[in-house]
Amino acid sequence: MTVAAARRAVIQGVGSALPKRRVDNAELAAQVDTTDEWIVERTGIRTRYIAGEGETTATLAAEACRKALEQAGMEAGEIGLVVLATATPDQTFPSSATRVQTMLGIGDCIAFDVHAVCTGFLYALSVADAMLRAGNADTALVIGAETFSRILDWEDRATCVLFGDGAGAVVLKAEEGTRGILATRLHADGRHNDMLYVDGGPSTTGTVGKLRMKGREVFRHAVVNLADVLTEVLGAAGLSAEEVDWVVPHQANARIIDATARKLGLSPERVVLTVDRHANTSAASVPLALDVAVQDGRIKQGDLVVLEAMGGGFTWGAAALRF
Ligand code: UT7
């Protein structure tokens, strides 16, 4: 008896986009009471990119998608599903996914936004994976895109130095074989709303609001939750930490990334680190880092890759995939 091969969502291409303007720590130190030394020592961040006029979450997302499609050797018209993770959409509604659909010239398809803040890309990937495996579509664009600079309090040194803007995207195609997404695991615990949130919204203040964070508490939860969910997703995929070729973590803080890798016994050489150049780009951070490591040749077809993220809610999640 022959066993049918599993239908899996396989990454065909990766792309990313950054705003034109790069801002280094010294430029911020001229605006708020901070120093390059403090930012580098506490976070690992050296630069971030800040969106300017005409650059929005959807324009960055569309640029990332064009590059991902080019790498995949596919046309936009072949895409059946667009899932865009963001906490900073162009408009309260309609979804930024539908704006990207139009910018790319995609006809009738499924398109919607997913909102899980910094864990957004993991949530979007998991939903797209399930929809491809269920047969709702055969191809998908999964995007993480943010313009957090527009919800920062530029007078709050404890938060404004930590974030940046950008977008990353992957093209998925359902295929039968050994490559593709092997397992995903997602979590949320809404009791921690007050530790990382925006103090406005359409149904409360009628304003967009500004980001507020109790950084030390978030840090403490992040290391525990990320180590737990990584262990969980590897278990679900039937893999051990030793088999992992690359970990692509959410890029919030180099110390969180180091501590999580150490807890799991993963060597730092196998961890992709881009927080130094991009800072924390929320839902964009994992696909941006993935793109860097794919384009520079570190991540190759067939590698076992683990993605993880944690953010506001709290939400956290991980995915294991054969690239
Ligand atoms: O993406 C979602 C997940 N988010 C995160 O993962 C962020 C998690 N948290 C962190 O990354 C870190 O907690 C921070 C980088 C936000 C802060 O680092 P910390 O080592 O936890 O510092 P702290 O908040 O305990 O602050 C230490 C000191 C304080 O001064 P006092 O009270 O000790 O006198 C702050 O006022 O550093 C001060 N401080 C600053 N000093 C210079 C806070 N921000 C700055 C700043 N420049 N930008």
mmCIF file of C-alpha atoms and ligand atoms in Angstrom:
data_model
loop_
_atom_site.group_PDB
_atom_site.id
_atom_site.type_symbol
_atom_site.label_atom_id
_atom_site.label_comp_id
_atom_site.label_asym_id
_atom_site.label_seq_id
_atom_site.Cartn_x
_atom_site.Cartn_y
_atom_site.Cartn_z
ATOM 1 C CA MET A 1 0.000 0.000 0.000
ATOM 2 C CA THR A 2 1.377 3.433 -0.903
ATOM 3 C CA VAL A 3 0.894 6.317 1.525
ATOM 4 C CA ALA A 4 -0.119 9.631 -0.098
ATOM 5 C CA ALA A 5 2.536 12.364 0.339
ATOM 6 C CA ALA A 6 1.491 15.217 2.601
ATOM 7 C CA ARG A 7 0.283 18.473 0.997
ATOM 8 C CA ARG A 8 2.482 21.190 2.466
ATOM 9 C CA ALA A 9 2.940 24.962 2.089
ATOM 10 C CA VAL A 10 6.431 25.406 0.624
ATOM 11 C CA ILE A 11 8.264 28.749 0.550
ATOM 12 C CA GLN A 12 9.054 29.560 -3.095
ATOM 13 C CA GLY A 13 10.461 33.053 -2.650
ATOM 14 C CA VAL A 14 11.263 35.653 0.008
ATOM 15 C CA GLY A 15 11.464 39.446 -0.305
ATOM 16 C CA SER A 16 11.703 42.529 1.864
ATOM 17 C CA ALA A 17 11.519 46.295 1.721
ATOM 18 C CA LEU A 18 12.827 49.103 3.911
ATOM 19 C CA PRO A 19 12.064 52.817 3.893
ATOM 20 C CA LYS A 20 14.680 55.047 2.256
ATOM 21 C CA ARG A 21 15.656 56.875 5.449
ATOM 22 C CA ARG A 22 18.067 55.148 7.842
ATOM 23 C CA VAL A 23 18.391 56.609 11.333
ATOM 24 C CA ASP A 24 21.327 55.759 13.580
ATOM 25 C CA ASN A 25 21.492 55.959 17.371
ATOM 26 C CA ALA A 26 23.476 59.210 17.316
ATOM 27 C CA GLU A 27 20.652 60.934 15.420
ATOM 28 C CA LEU A 28 18.154 59.827 18.106
ATOM 29 C CA ALA A 29 20.528 60.913 20.890
ATOM 30 C CA ALA A 30 20.296 64.427 19.467
ATOM 31 C CA GLN A 31 16.504 64.346 19.978
ATOM 32 C CA VAL A 32 15.910 62.450 23.263
ATOM 33 C CA ASP A 33 17.956 61.834 26.425
ATOM 34 C CA THR A 34 19.758 58.664 25.317
ATOM 35 C CA THR A 35 23.142 57.494 24.067
ATOM 36 C CA ASP A 36 24.449 55.144 21.408
ATOM 37 C CA GLU A 37 26.180 53.156 24.214
ATOM 38 C CA TRP A 38 22.928 52.627 26.174
ATOM 39 C CA ILE A 39 20.973 51.489 23.098
ATOM 40 C CA VAL A 40 23.701 49.131 21.832
ATOM 41 C CA GLU A 41 24.432 47.633 25.251
ATOM 42 C CA ARG A 42 20.763 47.074 26.261
ATOM 43 C CA THR A 43 19.324 46.066 22.884
ATOM 44 C CA GLY A 44 21.999 45.501 20.207
ATOM 45 C CA ILE A 45 20.283 48.085 17.963
ATOM 46 C CA ARG A 46 22.509 50.424 15.912
ATOM 47 C CA THR A 47 20.192 51.644 13.136
ATOM 48 C CA ARG A 48 16.546 51.532 12.102
ATOM 49 C CA TYR A 49 14.615 52.678 9.007
ATOM 50 C CA ILE A 50 11.841 55.271 9.278
ATOM 51 C CA ALA A 51 9.078 55.679 6.684
ATOM 52 C CA GLY A 52 8.830 59.021 4.923
ATOM 53 C CA GLU A 53 6.219 60.699 2.762
ATOM 54 C CA GLY A 54 4.526 58.248 0.422
ATOM 55 C CA GLU A 55 5.895 55.211 2.271
ATOM 56 C CA THR A 56 3.158 53.264 4.064
ATOM 57 C CA THR A 57 2.647 49.765 5.427
ATOM 58 C CA ALA A 58 0.965 48.731 2.152
ATOM 59 C CA THR A 59 3.586 50.301 -0.174
ATOM 60 C CA LEU A 60 6.405 48.580 1.731
ATOM 61 C CA ALA A 61 4.419 45.321 1.726
ATOM 62 C CA ALA A 62 3.824 45.504 -2.029
ATOM 63 C CA GLU A 63 7.542 46.107 -2.681
ATOM 64 C CA ALA A 64 8.475 43.095 -0.521
ATOM 65 C CA CYS A 65 5.896 40.960 -2.383
ATOM 66 C CA ARG A 66 7.239 41.968 -5.825
ATOM 67 C CA LYS A 67 10.728 40.802 -4.804
ATOM 68 C CA ALA A 68 9.386 37.561 -3.301
ATOM 69 C CA LEU A 69 7.392 36.834 -6.468
ATOM 70 C CA GLU A 70 10.450 37.533 -8.612
ATOM 71 C CA GLN A 71 12.525 35.105 -6.565
ATOM 72 C CA ALA A 72 9.756 32.516 -6.822
ATOM 73 C CA GLY A 73 9.598 33.026 -10.609
ATOM 74 C CA MET A 74 5.853 33.594 -10.314
ATOM 75 C CA GLU A 75 3.396 36.234 -11.536
ATOM 76 C CA ALA A 76 1.166 38.171 -9.133
ATOM 77 C CA GLY A 77 -1.862 36.837 -11.018
ATOM 78 C CA GLU A 78 -1.059 33.309 -9.839
ATOM 79 C CA ILE A 79 -1.683 34.260 -6.165
ATOM 80 C CA GLY A 80 -4.901 32.974 -4.584
ATOM 81 C CA LEU A 81 -4.487 34.221 -0.998
ATOM 82 C CA VAL A 82 -2.957 37.346 0.571
ATOM 83 C CA VAL A 83 -2.502 37.381 4.356
ATOM 84 C CA LEU A 84 -0.917 40.526 5.742
ATOM 85 C CA ALA A 85 0.159 40.764 9.372
ATOM 86 C CA THR A 86 0.240 44.305 10.732
ATOM 87 C CA ALA A 87 -0.667 46.434 13.732
ATOM 88 C CA THR A 88 -0.186 49.617 11.703
ATOM 89 C CA PRO A 89 -2.562 49.310 8.720
ATOM 90 C CA ASP A 90 -2.917 52.114 6.158
ATOM 91 C CA GLN A 91 -6.569 52.527 7.173
ATOM 92 C CA THR A 92 -8.711 51.162 10.016
ATOM 93 C CA PHE A 93 -10.557 49.439 7.167
ATOM 94 C CA PRO A 94 -10.471 48.021 4.515
ATOM 95 C CA SER A 95 -7.549 45.696 5.140
ATOM 96 C CA SER A 96 -4.068 46.609 3.923
ATOM 97 C CA ALA A 97 -4.040 43.158 2.286
ATOM 98 C CA THR A 98 -6.665 44.379 -0.189
ATOM 99 C CA ARG A 99 -4.538 47.482 -0.920
ATOM 100 C CA VAL A 100 -1.555 45.221 -1.633
ATOM 101 C CA GLN A 101 -3.779 43.038 -3.845
ATOM 102 C CA THR A 102 -4.672 46.107 -5.926
ATOM 103 C CA MET A 103 -1.085 47.472 -6.000
ATOM 104 C CA LEU A 104 0.121 44.124 -7.365
ATOM 105 C CA GLY A 105 -2.735 43.843 -9.869
ATOM 106 C CA ILE A 106 -4.043 40.569 -8.410
ATOM 107 C CA GLY A 107 -7.617 39.796 -9.495
ATOM 108 C CA ASP A 108 -10.182 37.892 -7.427
ATOM 109 C CA CYS A 109 -8.467 36.203 -4.475
ATOM 110 C CA ILE A 110 -8.795 35.835 -0.692
ATOM 111 C CA ALA A 111 -7.218 38.825 1.119
ATOM 112 C CA PHE A 112 -7.269 39.851 4.764
ATOM 113 C CA ASP A 113 -5.130 41.270 7.583
ATOM 114 C CA VAL A 114 -4.044 39.411 10.707
ATOM 115 C CA HIS A 115 -3.406 41.338 13.895
ATOM 116 C CA ALA A 116 -1.131 39.759 16.487
ATOM 117 C CA VAL A 117 1.430 42.601 16.764
ATOM 118 C CA CYS A 118 5.012 41.234 16.844
ATOM 119 C CA THR A 119 3.735 37.635 16.518
ATOM 120 C CA GLY A 120 1.676 38.642 13.480
ATOM 121 C CA PHE A 121 3.839 36.934 10.869
ATOM 122 C CA LEU A 122 3.702 33.600 12.744
ATOM 123 C CA TYR A 123 -0.097 33.889 13.016
ATOM 124 C CA ALA A 124 -0.376 34.814 9.312
ATOM 125 C CA LEU A 125 1.904 31.952 8.256
ATOM 126 C CA SER A 126 -0.056 29.469 10.342
ATOM 127 C CA VAL A 127 -3.415 30.598 8.914
ATOM 128 C CA ALA A 128 -2.101 30.554 5.329
ATOM 129 C CA ASP A 129 -0.555 27.112 5.880
ATOM 130 C CA ALA A 130 -3.892 25.728 7.137
ATOM 131 C CA MET A 131 -5.813 27.302 4.232
ATOM 132 C CA LEU A 132 -3.399 25.916 1.620
ATOM 133 C CA ARG A 133 -3.454 22.450 3.147
ATOM 134 C CA ALA A 134 -7.278 22.584 3.285
ATOM 135 C CA GLY A 135 -7.412 23.485 -0.408
ATOM 136 C CA ASN A 136 -8.877 27.017 -0.059
ATOM 137 C CA ALA A 137 -6.053 28.210 -2.334
ATOM 138 C CA ASP A 138 -2.918 26.768 -3.932
ATOM 139 C CA THR A 139 -0.656 29.811 -3.594
ATOM 140 C CA ALA A 140 -0.299 32.585 -1.030
ATOM 141 C CA LEU A 141 1.568 35.756 -0.204
ATOM 142 C CA VAL A 142 2.228 35.963 3.538
ATOM 143 C CA ILE A 143 3.422 39.389 4.609
ATOM 144 C CA GLY A 144 4.605 41.120 7.779
ATOM 145 C CA ALA A 145 4.612 44.901 7.289
ATOM 146 C CA GLU A 146 4.703 47.789 9.745
ATOM 147 C CA THR A 147 5.195 51.524 10.122
ATOM 148 C CA PHE A 148 5.592 51.636 13.914
ATOM 149 C CA SER A 149 7.311 55.044 13.637
ATOM 150 C CA ARG A 150 3.777 56.450 13.238
ATOM 151 C CA ILE A 151 2.554 55.099 16.605
ATOM 152 C CA LEU A 152 5.661 55.941 18.643
ATOM 153 C CA ASP A 153 5.804 58.661 21.284
ATOM 154 C CA TRP A 154 8.952 60.388 20.043
ATOM 155 C CA GLU A 155 9.430 61.971 23.492
ATOM 156 C CA ASP A 156 9.523 58.602 25.311
ATOM 157 C CA ARG A 157 13.143 57.449 25.220
ATOM 158 C CA ALA A 158 12.198 54.064 26.719
ATOM 159 C CA THR A 159 10.299 53.092 23.536
ATOM 160 C CA CYS A 160 11.139 55.375 20.592
ATOM 161 C CA VAL A 161 14.707 54.064 20.233
ATOM 162 C CA LEU A 162 13.555 50.434 19.963
ATOM 163 C CA PHE A 163 11.402 50.286 16.843
ATOM 164 C CA GLY A 164 11.684 50.710 13.072
ATOM 165 C CA ASP A 165 9.648 50.294 9.882
ATOM 166 C CA GLY A 166 9.817 47.680 7.117
ATOM 167 C CA ALA A 167 8.177 44.725 5.409
ATOM 168 C CA GLY A 168 8.961 41.128 4.550
ATOM 169 C CA ALA A 169 7.013 38.612 2.478
ATOM 170 C CA VAL A 170 7.081 34.973 1.442
ATOM 171 C CA VAL A 171 5.385 33.235 -1.477
ATOM 172 C CA LEU A 172 3.882 29.876 -0.516
ATOM 173 C CA LYS A 173 2.729 27.136 -2.851
ATOM 174 C CA ALA A 174 1.016 23.901 -1.868
ATOM 175 C CA GLU A 175 3.147 20.935 -2.904
ATOM 176 C CA GLU A 176 3.477 17.299 -2.030
ATOM 177 C CA GLY A 177 6.864 16.261 -0.672
ATOM 178 C CA THR A 178 9.210 16.677 2.243
ATOM 179 C CA ARG A 179 9.756 20.454 2.034
ATOM 180 C CA GLY A 180 7.385 23.025 3.538
ATOM 181 C CA ILE A 181 5.855 24.032 6.854
ATOM 182 C CA LEU A 182 6.100 21.054 9.215
ATOM 183 C CA ALA A 183 4.395 22.471 12.315
ATOM 184 C CA THR A 184 3.215 25.750 13.827
ATOM 185 C CA ARG A 185 2.260 26.586 17.406
ATOM 186 C CA LEU A 186 0.481 29.783 18.533
ATOM 187 C CA HIS A 187 -0.414 31.238 21.944
ATOM 188 C CA ALA A 188 -2.115 34.272 23.477
ATOM 189 C CA ASP A 189 -2.643 35.521 27.030
ATOM 190 C CA GLY A 190 -4.743 38.693 27.066
ATOM 191 C CA ARG A 191 -4.203 39.320 30.786
ATOM 192 C CA HIS A 192 -0.966 41.127 29.892
ATOM 193 C CA ASN A 193 -2.596 43.836 27.766
ATOM 194 C CA ASP A 194 -1.215 46.656 29.954
ATOM 195 C CA MET A 195 2.424 45.625 29.477
ATOM 196 C CA LEU A 196 2.562 46.412 25.754
ATOM 197 C CA TYR A 197 -0.282 48.297 24.084
ATOM 198 C CA VAL A 198 -1.364 51.383 22.164
ATOM 199 C CA ASP A 199 -3.333 53.952 24.172
ATOM 200 C CA GLY A 200 -5.932 54.635 21.494
ATOM 201 C CA GLY A 201 -8.214 52.951 18.978
ATOM 202 C CA PRO A 202 -11.298 53.472 16.810
ATOM 203 C CA SER A 203 -13.761 52.069 19.369
ATOM 204 C CA THR A 204 -12.289 53.713 22.488
ATOM 205 C CA THR A 205 -10.638 57.093 21.959
ATOM 206 C CA GLY A 206 -11.347 57.499 18.277
ATOM 207 C CA THR A 207 -7.625 58.183 17.816
ATOM 208 C CA VAL A 208 -4.726 56.060 16.618
ATOM 209 C CA GLY A 209 -2.853 56.288 19.949
ATOM 210 C CA LYS A 210 0.785 55.795 20.913
ATOM 211 C CA LEU A 211 2.741 52.683 21.911
ATOM 212 C CA ARG A 212 3.285 52.096 25.655
ATOM 213 C CA MET A 213 5.502 49.359 27.093
ATOM 214 C CA LYS A 214 6.771 48.060 30.426
ATOM 215 C CA GLY A 215 9.981 46.817 28.848
ATOM 216 C CA ARG A 216 11.456 44.921 31.791
ATOM 217 C CA GLU A 217 8.281 42.816 32.315
ATOM 218 C CA VAL A 218 7.977 42.080 28.584
ATOM 219 C CA PHE A 219 11.617 40.965 28.544
ATOM 220 C CA ARG A 220 11.051 38.523 31.399
ATOM 221 C CA HIS A 221 8.000 36.904 29.762
ATOM 222 C CA ALA A 222 9.649 36.829 26.324
ATOM 223 C CA VAL A 223 12.542 34.531 27.230
ATOM 224 C CA VAL A 224 10.291 32.007 29.016
ATOM 225 C CA ASN A 225 7.531 31.984 26.375
ATOM 226 C CA LEU A 226 9.885 31.802 23.404
ATOM 227 C CA ALA A 227 11.933 28.935 24.816
ATOM 228 C CA ASP A 228 8.701 27.053 25.638
ATOM 229 C CA VAL A 229 7.103 27.505 22.206
ATOM 230 C CA LEU A 230 10.316 26.571 20.392
ATOM 231 C CA THR A 231 10.483 23.337 22.370
ATOM 232 C CA GLU A 232 6.789 22.756 21.644
ATOM 233 C CA VAL A 233 7.031 23.287 17.873
ATOM 234 C CA LEU A 234 10.109 21.067 17.568
ATOM 235 C CA GLY A 235 8.243 18.355 19.489
ATOM 236 C CA ALA A 236 5.220 18.743 17.189
ATOM 237 C CA ALA A 237 7.483 18.338 14.134
ATOM 238 C CA GLY A 238 9.277 15.354 15.735
ATOM 239 C CA LEU A 239 12.642 17.171 15.696
ATOM 240 C CA SER A 240 15.400 17.877 18.195
ATOM 241 C CA ALA A 241 17.225 21.202 18.701
ATOM 242 C CA GLU A 242 20.419 19.610 17.269
ATOM 243 C CA GLU A 243 18.700 19.090 13.894
ATOM 244 C CA VAL A 244 17.877 22.797 13.449
ATOM 245 C CA ASP A 245 20.011 24.512 10.794
ATOM 246 C CA TRP A 246 18.731 28.066 11.381
ATOM 247 C CA VAL A 247 16.667 29.912 13.956
ATOM 248 C CA VAL A 248 15.061 33.119 12.692
ATOM 249 C CA PRO A 249 13.809 34.901 15.807
ATOM 250 C CA HIS A 250 11.738 38.036 16.303
ATOM 251 C CA GLN A 251 14.232 40.881 16.421
ATOM 252 C CA ALA A 252 13.316 42.878 19.534
ATOM 253 C CA ASN A 253 16.466 42.679 21.601
ATOM 254 C CA ALA A 254 19.764 40.832 21.062
ATOM 255 C CA ARG A 255 19.801 39.892 24.760
ATOM 256 C CA ILE A 256 16.387 38.147 24.465
ATOM 257 C CA ILE A 257 17.594 36.284 21.362
ATOM 258 C CA ASP A 258 20.840 35.186 23.108
ATOM 259 C CA ALA A 259 19.090 34.116 26.308
ATOM 260 C CA THR A 260 16.463 32.086 24.406
ATOM 261 C CA ALA A 261 19.084 30.320 22.264
ATOM 262 C CA ARG A 262 21.181 29.550 25.352
ATOM 263 C CA LYS A 263 18.151 28.095 27.177
ATOM 264 C CA LEU A 264 17.632 25.645 24.297
ATOM 265 C CA GLY A 265 21.324 24.892 23.826
ATOM 266 C CA LEU A 266 21.297 26.361 20.286
ATOM 267 C CA SER A 267 24.617 27.736 19.122
ATOM 268 C CA PRO A 268 24.630 31.498 18.346
ATOM 269 C CA GLU A 269 26.118 30.798 14.882
ATOM 270 C CA ARG A 270 22.811 29.205 13.892
ATOM 271 C CA VAL A 271 20.728 32.231 14.948
ATOM 272 C CA VAL A 272 19.971 34.984 12.405
ATOM 273 C CA LEU A 273 20.476 38.404 13.975
ATOM 274 C CA THR A 274 19.325 41.607 12.243
ATOM 275 C CA VAL A 275 18.145 43.693 15.195
ATOM 276 C CA ASP A 276 21.365 45.731 14.909
ATOM 277 C CA ARG A 277 20.331 47.158 11.530
ATOM 278 C CA HIS A 278 16.493 46.981 11.524
ATOM 279 C CA ALA A 279 15.591 47.402 15.237
ATOM 280 C CA ASN A 280 12.193 45.954 16.202
ATOM 281 C CA THR A 281 9.883 46.048 13.177
ATOM 282 C CA SER A 282 7.090 44.058 14.889
ATOM 283 C CA ALA A 283 5.338 41.716 12.409
ATOM 284 C CA ALA A 284 7.934 42.530 9.717
ATOM 285 C CA SER A 285 10.899 41.440 11.792
ATOM 286 C CA VAL A 286 10.884 37.666 11.159
ATOM 287 C CA PRO A 287 10.369 37.816 7.354
ATOM 288 C CA LEU A 288 12.912 40.678 7.106
ATOM 289 C CA ALA A 289 15.502 38.572 8.943
ATOM 290 C CA LEU A 290 14.572 35.486 6.893
ATOM 291 C CA ASP A 291 15.107 37.467 3.688
ATOM 292 C CA VAL A 292 18.544 38.682 4.808
ATOM 293 C CA ALA A 293 19.709 35.118 5.553
ATOM 294 C CA VAL A 294 18.234 33.712 2.317
ATOM 295 C CA GLN A 295 19.698 36.442 0.085
ATOM 296 C CA ASP A 296 23.180 36.217 1.669
ATOM 297 C CA GLY A 297 23.172 32.462 1.074
ATOM 298 C CA ARG A 298 23.086 31.218 4.666
ATOM 299 C CA ILE A 299 19.636 29.591 4.428
ATOM 300 C CA LYS A 300 19.516 27.102 1.563
ATOM 301 C CA GLN A 301 16.875 24.825 0.081
ATOM 302 C CA GLY A 302 16.413 21.789 2.311
ATOM 303 C CA ASP A 303 17.571 23.506 5.527
ATOM 304 C CA LEU A 304 15.521 23.007 8.664
ATOM 305 C CA VAL A 305 14.452 26.482 9.814
ATOM 306 C CA VAL A 306 12.612 27.525 12.960
ATOM 307 C CA LEU A 307 10.833 30.899 13.231
ATOM 308 C CA GLU A 308 9.653 32.418 16.523
ATOM 309 C CA ALA A 309 8.112 35.638 17.844
ATOM 310 C CA MET A 310 6.495 37.209 20.881
ATOM 311 C CA GLY A 311 4.626 40.474 21.279
ATOM 312 C CA GLY A 312 1.674 42.513 22.530
ATOM 313 C CA GLY A 313 -1.325 40.665 23.902
ATOM 314 C CA PHE A 314 0.759 38.821 24.933
ATOM 315 C CA THR A 315 0.943 36.641 21.859
ATOM 316 C CA TRP A 316 3.713 34.238 20.935
ATOM 317 C CA GLY A 317 4.324 31.487 18.426
ATOM 318 C CA ALA A 318 6.761 29.433 16.375
ATOM 319 C CA ALA A 319 6.969 27.532 13.100
ATOM 320 C CA ALA A 320 9.254 24.716 11.954
ATOM 321 C CA LEU A 321 9.803 24.315 8.221
ATOM 322 C CA ARG A 322 11.972 22.570 5.654
ATOM 323 C CA PHE A 323 13.068 25.478 3.417
HETATM 324 O O1 UT7 B 1 8.474 43.223 20.299
HETATM 325 C C1 UT7 B 1 7.691 42.984 21.438
HETATM 326 C C2 UT7 B 1 8.506 42.555 22.505
HETATM 327 N N1 UT7 B 1 9.242 43.645 23.095
HETATM 328 C C3 UT7 B 1 10.343 43.360 23.698
HETATM 329 O O2 UT7 B 1 10.743 42.227 23.644
HETATM 330 C C4 UT7 B 1 11.051 44.403 24.509
HETATM 331 C C5 UT7 B 1 11.509 43.773 25.771
HETATM 332 N N2 UT7 B 1 12.240 44.633 26.654
HETATM 333 C C6 UT7 B 1 13.492 45.077 26.404
HETATM 334 O O3 UT7 B 1 14.023 44.840 25.335
HETATM 335 C C7 UT7 B 1 14.225 45.828 27.485
HETATM 336 O O4 UT7 B 1 13.515 45.704 28.685
HETATM 337 C C8 UT7 B 1 14.442 47.323 27.165
HETATM 338 C C9 UT7 B 1 15.466 47.470 26.072
HETATM 339 C C10 UT7 B 1 13.123 47.962 26.730
HETATM 340 C C11 UT7 B 1 14.957 48.059 28.386
HETATM 341 O O5 UT7 B 1 16.134 47.446 28.872
HETATM 342 P P1 UT7 B 1 16.298 47.140 30.436
HETATM 343 O O6 UT7 B 1 17.650 46.622 30.641
HETATM 344 O O7 UT7 B 1 15.133 46.264 30.807
HETATM 345 O O8 UT7 B 1 16.202 48.585 31.067
HETATM 346 P P2 UT7 B 1 15.116 49.173 32.076
HETATM 347 O O9 UT7 B 1 13.789 49.334 31.395
HETATM 348 O O10 UT7 B 1 15.169 48.378 33.322
HETATM 349 O O11 UT7 B 1 15.734 50.603 32.323
HETATM 350 C C12 UT7 B 1 17.010 50.767 32.903
HETATM 351 C C13 UT7 B 1 17.314 52.251 32.989
HETATM 352 C C14 UT7 B 1 16.194 53.085 33.582
HETATM 353 O O12 UT7 B 1 16.772 54.065 34.416
HETATM 354 P P3 UT7 B 1 16.758 53.892 36.013
HETATM 355 O O13 UT7 B 1 15.317 53.814 36.393
HETATM 356 O O14 UT7 B 1 17.509 52.597 36.278
HETATM 357 O O15 UT7 B 1 17.461 55.110 36.478
HETATM 358 C C15 UT7 B 1 15.568 53.751 32.382
HETATM 359 O O16 UT7 B 1 14.981 54.999 32.689
HETATM 360 O O17 UT7 B 1 17.551 52.779 31.682
HETATM 361 C C16 UT7 B 1 16.765 53.967 31.499
HETATM 362 N N3 UT7 B 1 16.427 54.087 30.086
HETATM 363 C C17 UT7 B 1 17.227 54.693 29.192
HETATM 364 N N4 UT7 B 1 18.427 55.291 29.330
HETATM 365 C C18 UT7 B 1 19.007 55.779 28.217
HETATM 366 C C19 UT7 B 1 15.324 53.634 29.430
HETATM 367 N N5 UT7 B 1 15.403 53.927 28.129
HETATM 368 C C20 UT7 B 1 16.575 54.581 27.950
HETATM 369 C C21 UT7 B 1 17.221 55.140 26.838
HETATM 370 N N6 UT7 B 1 18.425 55.714 26.999
HETATM 371 N N7 UT7 B 1 16.688 55.076 25.583
#
